[in-house]
Amino acid sequence: MNNKDTGLHVQGQSVFTGDLNLPEHSLFAAVFTAPYAHGKITQIDYRDAEKMDGVVRVLTARDIPGINQIGNVVADEPLLAEEEFTYIGQPIALVLAESHKIAQKALAQIQISYEKLPVITDPREAYQKGNIIGEERVFSCGDILAQNECAFLFEGRVDSGAQEHLYLETQVAIAIPVEKGKIKIVCSSQSPTAVQHAVAVVLGLSENCVESEVLRLGGGFGGKESQASTWAALAALGAFRTNRAVKLTLPRKTDLIVTGKRHPYSSDFRIGLDKNLKIIYFEVMYYQNAGAYTDLSGSVLERTLFHATNSYFIPNVKVKAVSCRTNLAPNTAFRGFGGPQAMFVIESAIYEAARQLQAPAYRIQQANIIAAGQRFPYGMKMQENNAKACFDETLRKYDFEKKLQEAKGFNAQNKFLKKGISVMPVCFGISFTTTFLNQASSLVHIYTDGSIGISTGAVEMGQGVNEKIRKIAALTLGVSVDRIRTETTNTTRIANISPTAASTGTDLNGNATLLACQEIKNRLLCFLPTFTGQGSESDYAIVEEQVLYQKQAIGLDWNQLVINAYLSRISLSSHAFYATPGISFDLKSEKGSPFAYHVCGTAIIQVTADCQKGTYVIDSVEVIHDTGASIDPTIDMGQMEGGIVQGIGWITMEEVLHSKDGRLITNTLSTYKIPDILFSPKKISVHFLEAFDPSKGVLGAKATGEPPLMYGIGVYFALLNAARAFRPELIVPYSAPMTHEKFLMMLYDNPSCVSNVG
Ligand code: MTE
Ligand code: QUE
Ligand code: MOS
């Protein structure tokens, strides 16, 4: 029997970390965190907490046997704050108690005294004060003087907000002392190896003394890539100090406050066009709000630069980016990883040019779509013509011109209800831009009854990677997918695992599995001539669980083949390694070919806005998307729909608000709203491009995880078009999210509104 996730979910049978039975005498942990955004600790007093009934111990940084450090790219982040804290929610102490409730209750009994220090929440202010992380990065190509030859030059400012991951399952970890000096962690992480590493550093153990296991996640979306390590390391610390198993679960509100989000950005752009609407110059300065520690901000910033020009070819480019340190929870990976922020800027620049030129934005988009052979600013050649194919096909298939005409008619007949339409192309590079991360391993076992177990480094978080891996193995071995289980992700079975991230989960782990299965299959085929006494290995094939000899069934099925291979002492296990070929990037010149390929597509978005109330509905999102030869179209369609709605949430209604002193205001699900079924588009229509390149990804299937999120950005521009159908003279802001309130204020409290309608 296989273990298909969706089937288990709907029957309530899937097991998450929080569902596991705990060992006897387990303890429960709660985290005491910084009450203010920046301060120097003068005293912590937890005596009252330790006196409470059921409280076993309170631990602080002084109890850490190894190194108090969890920064996995730059070592700048303590597990527990020692002298200074730099954001509200930063862990300071750990309470261990006989129940979750008691541990939570004991937090109120901890007293902290501190001196207040200055708080910065704005990235531009941090930049001005020299508070930056790493160096400013610049990607450039062509000639900066080209801006002087532009017929038109426009500039503007673009802001985009944070986004809360809102995985259904909050952060959770269980640490179990195994044997003297060894510890096992089961937790909800996209990166079991990062957990293993953090625990080893914090406890002063070697990595072979830390077993890290992940069953599956109730959603990750990037929020459990680096930031699951903290809770695992804290649970491990508790287990190490008490020699009892420790479970740490973050309550939802705590999770919202203490974990980082998508990076907000503030950017200044300049865009230059010639008379034929060709973009000949593009310049941006991106200020990234990194929060208090480095985390993955450098890689996110880099991905922003890689996506500065989205789906367009621009010959002269200078884009600069800087990561700014502020007193907010460290921001982190979130689906798209800096790409959406970059795309919002270039699309805003195009829209601004269109507004000033009184030309439709889609004409500018269309005139500049990147073609095969043209280069991105970082030197890589576009390999395919899929960006253009998707753009043109979308306009044709969904009757774009007719849609525009109908909206025009509708808008002429309605005073307050206005339709807006936009086109949103997306071109997203697939691979970790940190080249060494593009590696994976797979361990395949065939048991003597013919059933199959597969271990890889992939973490199942709802994206369907396990089902795709099963299908790849089934296709390769010639057996039914029902025979195949995918096992938990565990560092003792697969070592040195890259995070399941950057949409590469299936490409990397699927290709490693393909290689492992091919190896076993070759052994079986080589065994057949001796076993049957006829022909050579190339005469044999395994198709639908039957052995074929010269394409004819010979009455030997999979089970018989496997048991006989075993009896003849043929190995039925294989471990294989895959590394993405042909990718590289040089940090000195900022040039290279960091991506295996690009995933492209185009969406048409239509909205209807009520310009009296400021409310709006999303009528439709219609997409042509190049996902190659999909391994599982149902899963990919789910990724498309989910990604689109998540992107719409970011650009419209998901507003993360902090007070000036760094306190999260939207710290409940009543103040932080994500799209529900009523807000979601009335219609989402996705077609996969038919003319694709079969050499990409795994078995011709391209990654699907992150790219669809960015189609959601188009809703912003559809809303601006609706607003300008109501007030043609409107000078529009480029500031997401465009909440209903903001939409209303834009129409009625805007200096560009001279007439007084309504
Ligand atoms: N889909 C679901 N249901 N849940 C998730 O947490 N994460 C997204 C995307 N789709 C996510 C998801 C992110 S951020 C990434 S990088 C990819 O899935 C990771 O999985 P893949 O590489 O296997 O596509
Ligand atoms: C996209 C990503 C990631 C990335 C680069 C991308 C990512 C990630 C890292 C990363 C970088 C350096 C490290 C590390 C991780 O880079 O998710 O541990 O040392 O974790 O283009 O999604
Ligand atoms: Mo996805 S943001 O790369 O986890």
mmCIF file of C-alpha atoms in Angstrom, residues 135-373:
data_model
loop_
_atom_site.group_PDB
_atom_site.id
_atom_site.type_symbol
_atom_site.label_atom_id
_atom_site.label_comp_id
_atom_site.label_asym_id
_atom_site.label_seq_id
_atom_site.Cartn_x
_atom_site.Cartn_y
_atom_site.Cartn_z
ATOM 1 C CA GLU A 135 27.329 44.570 1.272
ATOM 2 C CA GLU A 136 25.226 46.388 -1.279
ATOM 3 C CA ARG A 137 24.892 44.171 -4.390
ATOM 4 C CA VAL A 138 24.738 45.485 -7.955
ATOM 5 C CA PHE A 139 23.717 43.635 -11.117
ATOM 6 C CA SER A 140 24.337 45.569 -14.302
ATOM 7 C CA CYS A 141 24.587 45.142 -18.034
ATOM 8 C CA GLY A 142 24.891 47.404 -21.049
ATOM 9 C CA ASP A 143 25.563 51.100 -20.643
ATOM 10 C CA ILE A 144 24.250 53.326 -17.883
ATOM 11 C CA LEU A 145 24.507 56.299 -20.265
ATOM 12 C CA ALA A 146 21.737 54.741 -22.343
ATOM 13 C CA GLN A 147 19.306 56.601 -20.096
ATOM 14 C CA ASN A 148 20.338 59.822 -21.830
ATOM 15 C CA GLU A 149 19.182 58.456 -25.166
ATOM 16 C CA CYS A 150 15.724 57.406 -24.009
ATOM 17 C CA ALA A 151 12.816 59.186 -25.621
ATOM 18 C CA PHE A 152 10.987 58.777 -22.296
ATOM 19 C CA LEU A 153 12.334 58.434 -18.776
ATOM 20 C CA PHE A 154 10.093 57.896 -15.763
ATOM 21 C CA GLU A 155 10.772 57.302 -12.110
ATOM 22 C CA GLY A 156 8.899 56.356 -8.999
ATOM 23 C CA ARG A 157 8.801 54.608 -5.685
ATOM 24 C CA VAL A 158 7.397 51.154 -4.934
ATOM 25 C CA ASP A 159 6.618 49.596 -1.557
ATOM 26 C CA SER A 160 5.533 46.056 -0.793
ATOM 27 C CA GLY A 161 4.584 44.638 2.565
ATOM 28 C CA ALA A 162 5.374 41.601 4.628
ATOM 29 C CA GLN A 163 3.357 38.391 4.520
ATOM 30 C CA GLU A 164 2.648 35.903 7.256
ATOM 31 C CA HIS A 165 3.139 32.259 6.238
ATOM 32 C CA LEU A 166 0.105 31.081 8.169
ATOM 33 C CA TYR A 167 0.921 27.412 7.774
ATOM 34 C CA LEU A 168 -1.962 25.450 9.367
ATOM 35 C CA GLU A 169 0.469 23.614 11.663
ATOM 36 C CA THR A 170 2.429 26.021 13.862
ATOM 37 C CA GLN A 171 6.093 25.434 14.692
ATOM 38 C CA VAL A 172 6.607 22.273 16.729
ATOM 39 C CA ALA A 173 9.491 20.054 17.833
ATOM 40 C CA ILE A 174 10.007 16.970 19.964
ATOM 41 C CA ALA A 175 13.454 16.113 21.334
ATOM 42 C CA ILE A 176 14.102 12.627 22.694
ATOM 43 C CA PRO A 177 17.270 11.603 24.518
ATOM 44 C CA VAL A 178 18.237 8.303 22.884
ATOM 45 C CA GLU A 179 21.359 7.003 24.554
ATOM 46 C CA LYS A 180 24.164 8.764 26.366
ATOM 47 C CA GLY A 181 25.322 11.518 24.058
ATOM 48 C CA LYS A 182 22.749 10.962 21.339
ATOM 49 C CA ILE A 183 19.526 12.816 20.725
ATOM 50 C CA LYS A 184 16.649 12.391 18.282
ATOM 51 C CA ILE A 185 14.581 15.315 17.051
ATOM 52 C CA VAL A 186 11.233 15.030 15.303
ATOM 53 C CA CYS A 187 10.038 18.397 14.109
ATOM 54 C CA SER A 188 8.254 20.383 11.432
ATOM 55 C CA SER A 189 11.122 21.639 9.273
ATOM 56 C CA GLN A 190 11.776 22.048 5.557
ATOM 57 C CA SER A 191 15.411 21.377 6.342
ATOM 58 C CA PRO A 192 16.127 18.354 8.569
ATOM 59 C CA THR A 193 19.848 18.882 8.070
ATOM 60 C CA ALA A 194 19.691 22.508 9.240
ATOM 61 C CA VAL A 195 17.977 21.216 12.393
ATOM 62 C CA GLN A 196 20.623 18.521 12.864
ATOM 63 C CA HIS A 197 23.374 21.112 12.442
ATOM 64 C CA ALA A 198 21.821 23.676 14.807
ATOM 65 C CA VAL A 199 21.207 21.072 17.523
ATOM 66 C CA ALA A 200 24.765 19.746 17.201
ATOM 67 C CA VAL A 201 26.237 23.265 17.510
ATOM 68 C CA VAL A 202 24.048 24.241 20.463
ATOM 69 C CA LEU A 203 24.626 21.020 22.399
ATOM 70 C CA GLY A 204 28.293 20.679 21.433
ATOM 71 C CA LEU A 205 27.695 17.290 19.788
ATOM 72 C CA SER A 206 29.011 15.901 16.528
ATOM 73 C CA GLU A 207 26.393 15.603 13.788
ATOM 74 C CA ASN A 208 26.338 11.789 13.941
ATOM 75 C CA CYS A 209 24.943 12.147 17.471
ATOM 76 C CA VAL A 210 21.891 14.057 16.278
ATOM 77 C CA GLU A 211 19.151 12.248 14.349
ATOM 78 C CA SER A 212 16.675 14.635 12.740
ATOM 79 C CA GLU A 213 13.391 13.352 11.396
ATOM 80 C CA VAL A 214 10.501 15.019 9.605
ATOM 81 C CA LEU A 215 7.206 13.203 8.982
ATOM 82 C CA ARG A 216 5.344 15.814 6.954
ATOM 83 C CA LEU A 217 4.415 19.462 7.427
ATOM 84 C CA GLY A 218 1.060 21.123 7.702
ATOM 85 C CA GLY A 219 2.418 23.763 5.335
ATOM 86 C CA GLY A 220 5.794 25.466 5.261
ATOM 87 C CA PHE A 221 5.793 28.066 2.461
ATOM 88 C CA GLY A 222 9.403 28.967 3.402
ATOM 89 C CA GLY A 223 8.553 29.716 7.026
ATOM 90 C CA LYS A 224 10.019 26.426 8.221
ATOM 91 C CA GLU A 225 13.175 26.536 6.145
ATOM 92 C CA SER A 226 15.621 28.202 8.513
ATOM 93 C CA GLN A 227 13.234 29.144 11.280
ATOM 94 C CA ALA A 228 12.206 25.662 12.408
ATOM 95 C CA SER A 229 15.720 25.144 13.800
ATOM 96 C CA THR A 230 15.148 27.510 16.733
ATOM 97 C CA TRP A 231 12.336 25.457 18.268
ATOM 98 C CA ALA A 232 14.120 22.179 17.608
ATOM 99 C CA ALA A 233 17.292 23.465 19.268
ATOM 100 C CA LEU A 234 15.324 24.743 22.277
ATOM 101 C CA ALA A 235 13.544 21.399 22.713
ATOM 102 C CA ALA A 236 16.913 19.669 22.365
ATOM 103 C CA LEU A 237 18.425 21.916 25.021
ATOM 104 C CA GLY A 238 15.570 21.024 27.379
ATOM 105 C CA ALA A 239 15.988 17.297 26.709
ATOM 106 C CA PHE A 240 19.748 17.521 27.151
ATOM 107 C CA ARG A 241 19.442 19.266 30.529
ATOM 108 C CA THR A 242 16.675 17.058 31.964
ATOM 109 C CA ASN A 243 17.320 13.745 30.191
ATOM 110 C CA ARG A 244 13.580 13.633 29.462
ATOM 111 C CA ALA A 245 11.774 14.013 26.146
ATOM 112 C CA VAL A 246 10.637 17.594 25.526
ATOM 113 C CA LYS A 247 7.878 18.836 23.269
ATOM 114 C CA LEU A 248 7.689 22.473 22.228
ATOM 115 C CA THR A 249 4.620 23.738 20.363
ATOM 116 C CA LEU A 250 4.111 27.402 19.545
ATOM 117 C CA PRO A 251 0.582 28.641 20.189
ATOM 118 C CA ARG A 252 -0.727 30.486 17.106
ATOM 119 C CA LYS A 253 -0.381 33.942 18.599
ATOM 120 C CA THR A 254 3.177 33.255 19.734
ATOM 121 C CA ASP A 255 4.013 31.882 16.299
ATOM 122 C CA LEU A 256 2.663 35.050 14.641
ATOM 123 C CA ILE A 257 4.727 37.306 16.921
ATOM 124 C CA VAL A 258 8.044 35.487 17.137
ATOM 125 C CA THR A 259 8.629 34.197 13.601
ATOM 126 C CA GLY A 260 9.788 36.208 10.590
ATOM 127 C CA LYS A 261 7.719 36.870 7.478
ATOM 128 C CA ARG A 262 8.165 37.796 3.825
ATOM 129 C CA HIS A 263 10.584 40.726 3.530
ATOM 130 C CA PRO A 264 8.932 44.113 3.003
ATOM 131 C CA TYR A 265 10.763 46.167 0.371
ATOM 132 C CA SER A 266 10.908 49.847 -0.473
ATOM 133 C CA SER A 267 12.391 50.692 -3.869
ATOM 134 C CA ASP A 268 13.153 53.592 -6.228
ATOM 135 C CA PHE A 269 13.061 52.902 -9.953
ATOM 136 C CA ARG A 270 13.853 54.668 -13.188
ATOM 137 C CA ILE A 271 12.666 53.272 -16.526
ATOM 138 C CA GLY A 272 13.598 54.506 -19.988
ATOM 139 C CA LEU A 273 11.769 53.701 -23.251
ATOM 140 C CA ASP A 274 12.226 54.515 -26.898
ATOM 141 C CA LYS A 275 9.470 55.641 -29.259
ATOM 142 C CA ASN A 276 8.504 52.046 -30.071
ATOM 143 C CA LEU A 277 7.864 51.259 -26.402
ATOM 144 C CA LYS A 278 11.070 49.243 -26.130
ATOM 145 C CA ILE A 279 12.482 49.455 -22.628
ATOM 146 C CA ILE A 280 16.099 50.439 -23.110
ATOM 147 C CA TYR A 281 17.055 51.371 -19.576
ATOM 148 C CA PHE A 282 16.080 50.170 -16.108
ATOM 149 C CA GLU A 283 17.493 51.174 -12.772
ATOM 150 C CA VAL A 284 16.378 50.234 -9.246
ATOM 151 C CA MET A 285 17.546 50.602 -5.685
ATOM 152 C CA TYR A 286 15.865 48.005 -3.457
ATOM 153 C CA TYR A 287 15.836 48.525 0.320
ATOM 154 C CA GLN A 288 15.041 45.195 1.940
ATOM 155 C CA ASN A 289 13.670 45.081 5.487
ATOM 156 C CA ALA A 290 15.617 42.130 6.887
ATOM 157 C CA GLY A 291 14.608 42.318 10.529
ATOM 158 C CA ALA A 292 17.069 41.787 13.362
ATOM 159 C CA TYR A 293 19.295 38.953 12.077
ATOM 160 C CA THR A 294 20.696 37.825 8.738
ATOM 161 C CA ASP A 295 18.779 34.523 8.356
ATOM 162 C CA LEU A 296 18.318 33.965 4.580
ATOM 163 C CA SER A 297 18.095 37.676 3.723
ATOM 164 C CA GLY A 298 21.226 37.636 1.552
ATOM 165 C CA SER A 299 19.873 34.855 -0.666
ATOM 166 C CA VAL A 300 16.453 36.515 -0.819
ATOM 167 C CA LEU A 301 18.090 39.795 -1.840
ATOM 168 C CA GLU A 302 20.061 38.001 -4.531
ATOM 169 C CA ARG A 303 16.911 36.399 -5.943
ATOM 170 C CA THR A 304 15.351 39.876 -6.089
ATOM 171 C CA LEU A 305 18.229 41.003 -8.303
ATOM 172 C CA PHE A 306 17.870 37.903 -10.507
ATOM 173 C CA HIS A 307 14.201 38.760 -11.091
ATOM 174 C CA ALA A 308 14.564 42.524 -11.470
ATOM 175 C CA THR A 309 13.566 42.358 -15.148
ATOM 176 C CA ASN A 310 10.949 39.583 -14.763
ATOM 177 C CA SER A 311 9.991 38.311 -18.252
ATOM 178 C CA TYR A 312 11.567 41.153 -20.192
ATOM 179 C CA PHE A 313 14.718 41.707 -22.154
ATOM 180 C CA ILE A 314 16.281 45.041 -21.214
ATOM 181 C CA PRO A 315 19.681 45.874 -22.716
ATOM 182 C CA ASN A 316 20.868 48.448 -20.170
ATOM 183 C CA VAL A 317 20.262 47.684 -16.533
ATOM 184 C CA LYS A 318 21.643 48.775 -13.206
ATOM 185 C CA VAL A 319 19.892 47.297 -10.191
ATOM 186 C CA LYS A 320 21.222 47.712 -6.676
ATOM 187 C CA ALA A 321 20.007 46.047 -3.516
ATOM 188 C CA VAL A 322 20.753 46.401 0.139
ATOM 189 C CA SER A 323 19.601 44.412 3.139
ATOM 190 C CA CYS A 324 18.667 46.675 6.054
ATOM 191 C CA ARG A 325 18.763 45.551 9.681
ATOM 192 C CA THR A 326 15.697 46.584 11.723
ATOM 193 C CA ASN A 327 14.208 45.667 15.102
ATOM 194 C CA LEU A 328 11.623 43.220 13.747
ATOM 195 C CA ALA A 329 11.607 39.423 13.871
ATOM 196 C CA PRO A 330 14.135 38.233 11.270
ATOM 197 C CA ASN A 331 12.350 37.997 7.948
ATOM 198 C CA THR A 332 12.812 34.789 6.035
ATOM 199 C CA ALA A 333 12.044 32.624 3.013
ATOM 200 C CA PHE A 334 8.504 32.910 1.654
ATOM 201 C CA ARG A 335 7.272 31.352 -1.596
ATOM 202 C CA GLY A 336 9.006 33.307 -4.363
ATOM 203 C CA PHE A 337 11.930 34.242 -2.127
ATOM 204 C CA GLY A 338 12.441 37.893 -3.194
ATOM 205 C CA GLY A 339 11.139 37.285 -6.714
ATOM 206 C CA PRO A 340 7.635 38.682 -6.103
ATOM 207 C CA GLN A 341 9.087 41.864 -4.600
ATOM 208 C CA ALA A 342 11.253 42.385 -7.711
ATOM 209 C CA MET A 343 8.397 41.694 -10.115
ATOM 210 C CA PHE A 344 6.113 44.158 -8.351
ATOM 211 C CA VAL A 345 8.718 46.872 -8.975
ATOM 212 C CA ILE A 346 9.233 46.244 -12.717
ATOM 213 C CA GLU A 347 5.504 45.885 -13.313
ATOM 214 C CA SER A 348 4.913 49.167 -11.410
ATOM 215 C CA ALA A 349 7.567 50.847 -13.556
ATOM 216 C CA ILE A 350 5.879 49.595 -16.730
ATOM 217 C CA TYR A 351 2.500 50.694 -15.460
ATOM 218 C CA GLU A 352 3.869 54.143 -14.609
ATOM 219 C CA ALA A 353 5.345 54.480 -18.098
ATOM 220 C CA ALA A 354 2.009 53.382 -19.566
ATOM 221 C CA ARG A 355 0.119 55.910 -17.478
ATOM 222 C CA GLN A 356 2.323 58.804 -18.507
ATOM 223 C CA LEU A 357 2.457 57.741 -22.150
ATOM 224 C CA GLN A 358 -1.300 57.089 -22.225
ATOM 225 C CA ALA A 359 -0.504 53.694 -23.730
ATOM 226 C CA PRO A 360 -1.890 50.354 -22.545
ATOM 227 C CA ALA A 361 0.590 48.596 -20.258
ATOM 228 C CA TYR A 362 0.208 45.299 -22.094
ATOM 229 C CA ARG A 363 1.625 46.915 -25.251
ATOM 230 C CA ILE A 364 4.814 47.756 -23.352
ATOM 231 C CA GLN A 365 4.901 44.265 -21.849
ATOM 232 C CA GLN A 366 4.380 42.632 -25.225
ATOM 233 C CA ALA A 367 7.066 44.732 -26.921
ATOM 234 C CA ASN A 368 9.698 43.617 -24.427
ATOM 235 C CA ILE A 369 9.082 39.928 -23.621
ATOM 236 C CA ILE A 370 12.388 38.056 -23.547
ATOM 237 C CA ALA A 371 13.113 35.643 -26.407
ATOM 238 C CA ALA A 372 15.397 32.608 -26.603
ATOM 239 C CA GLY A 373 19.021 33.682 -26.896
#
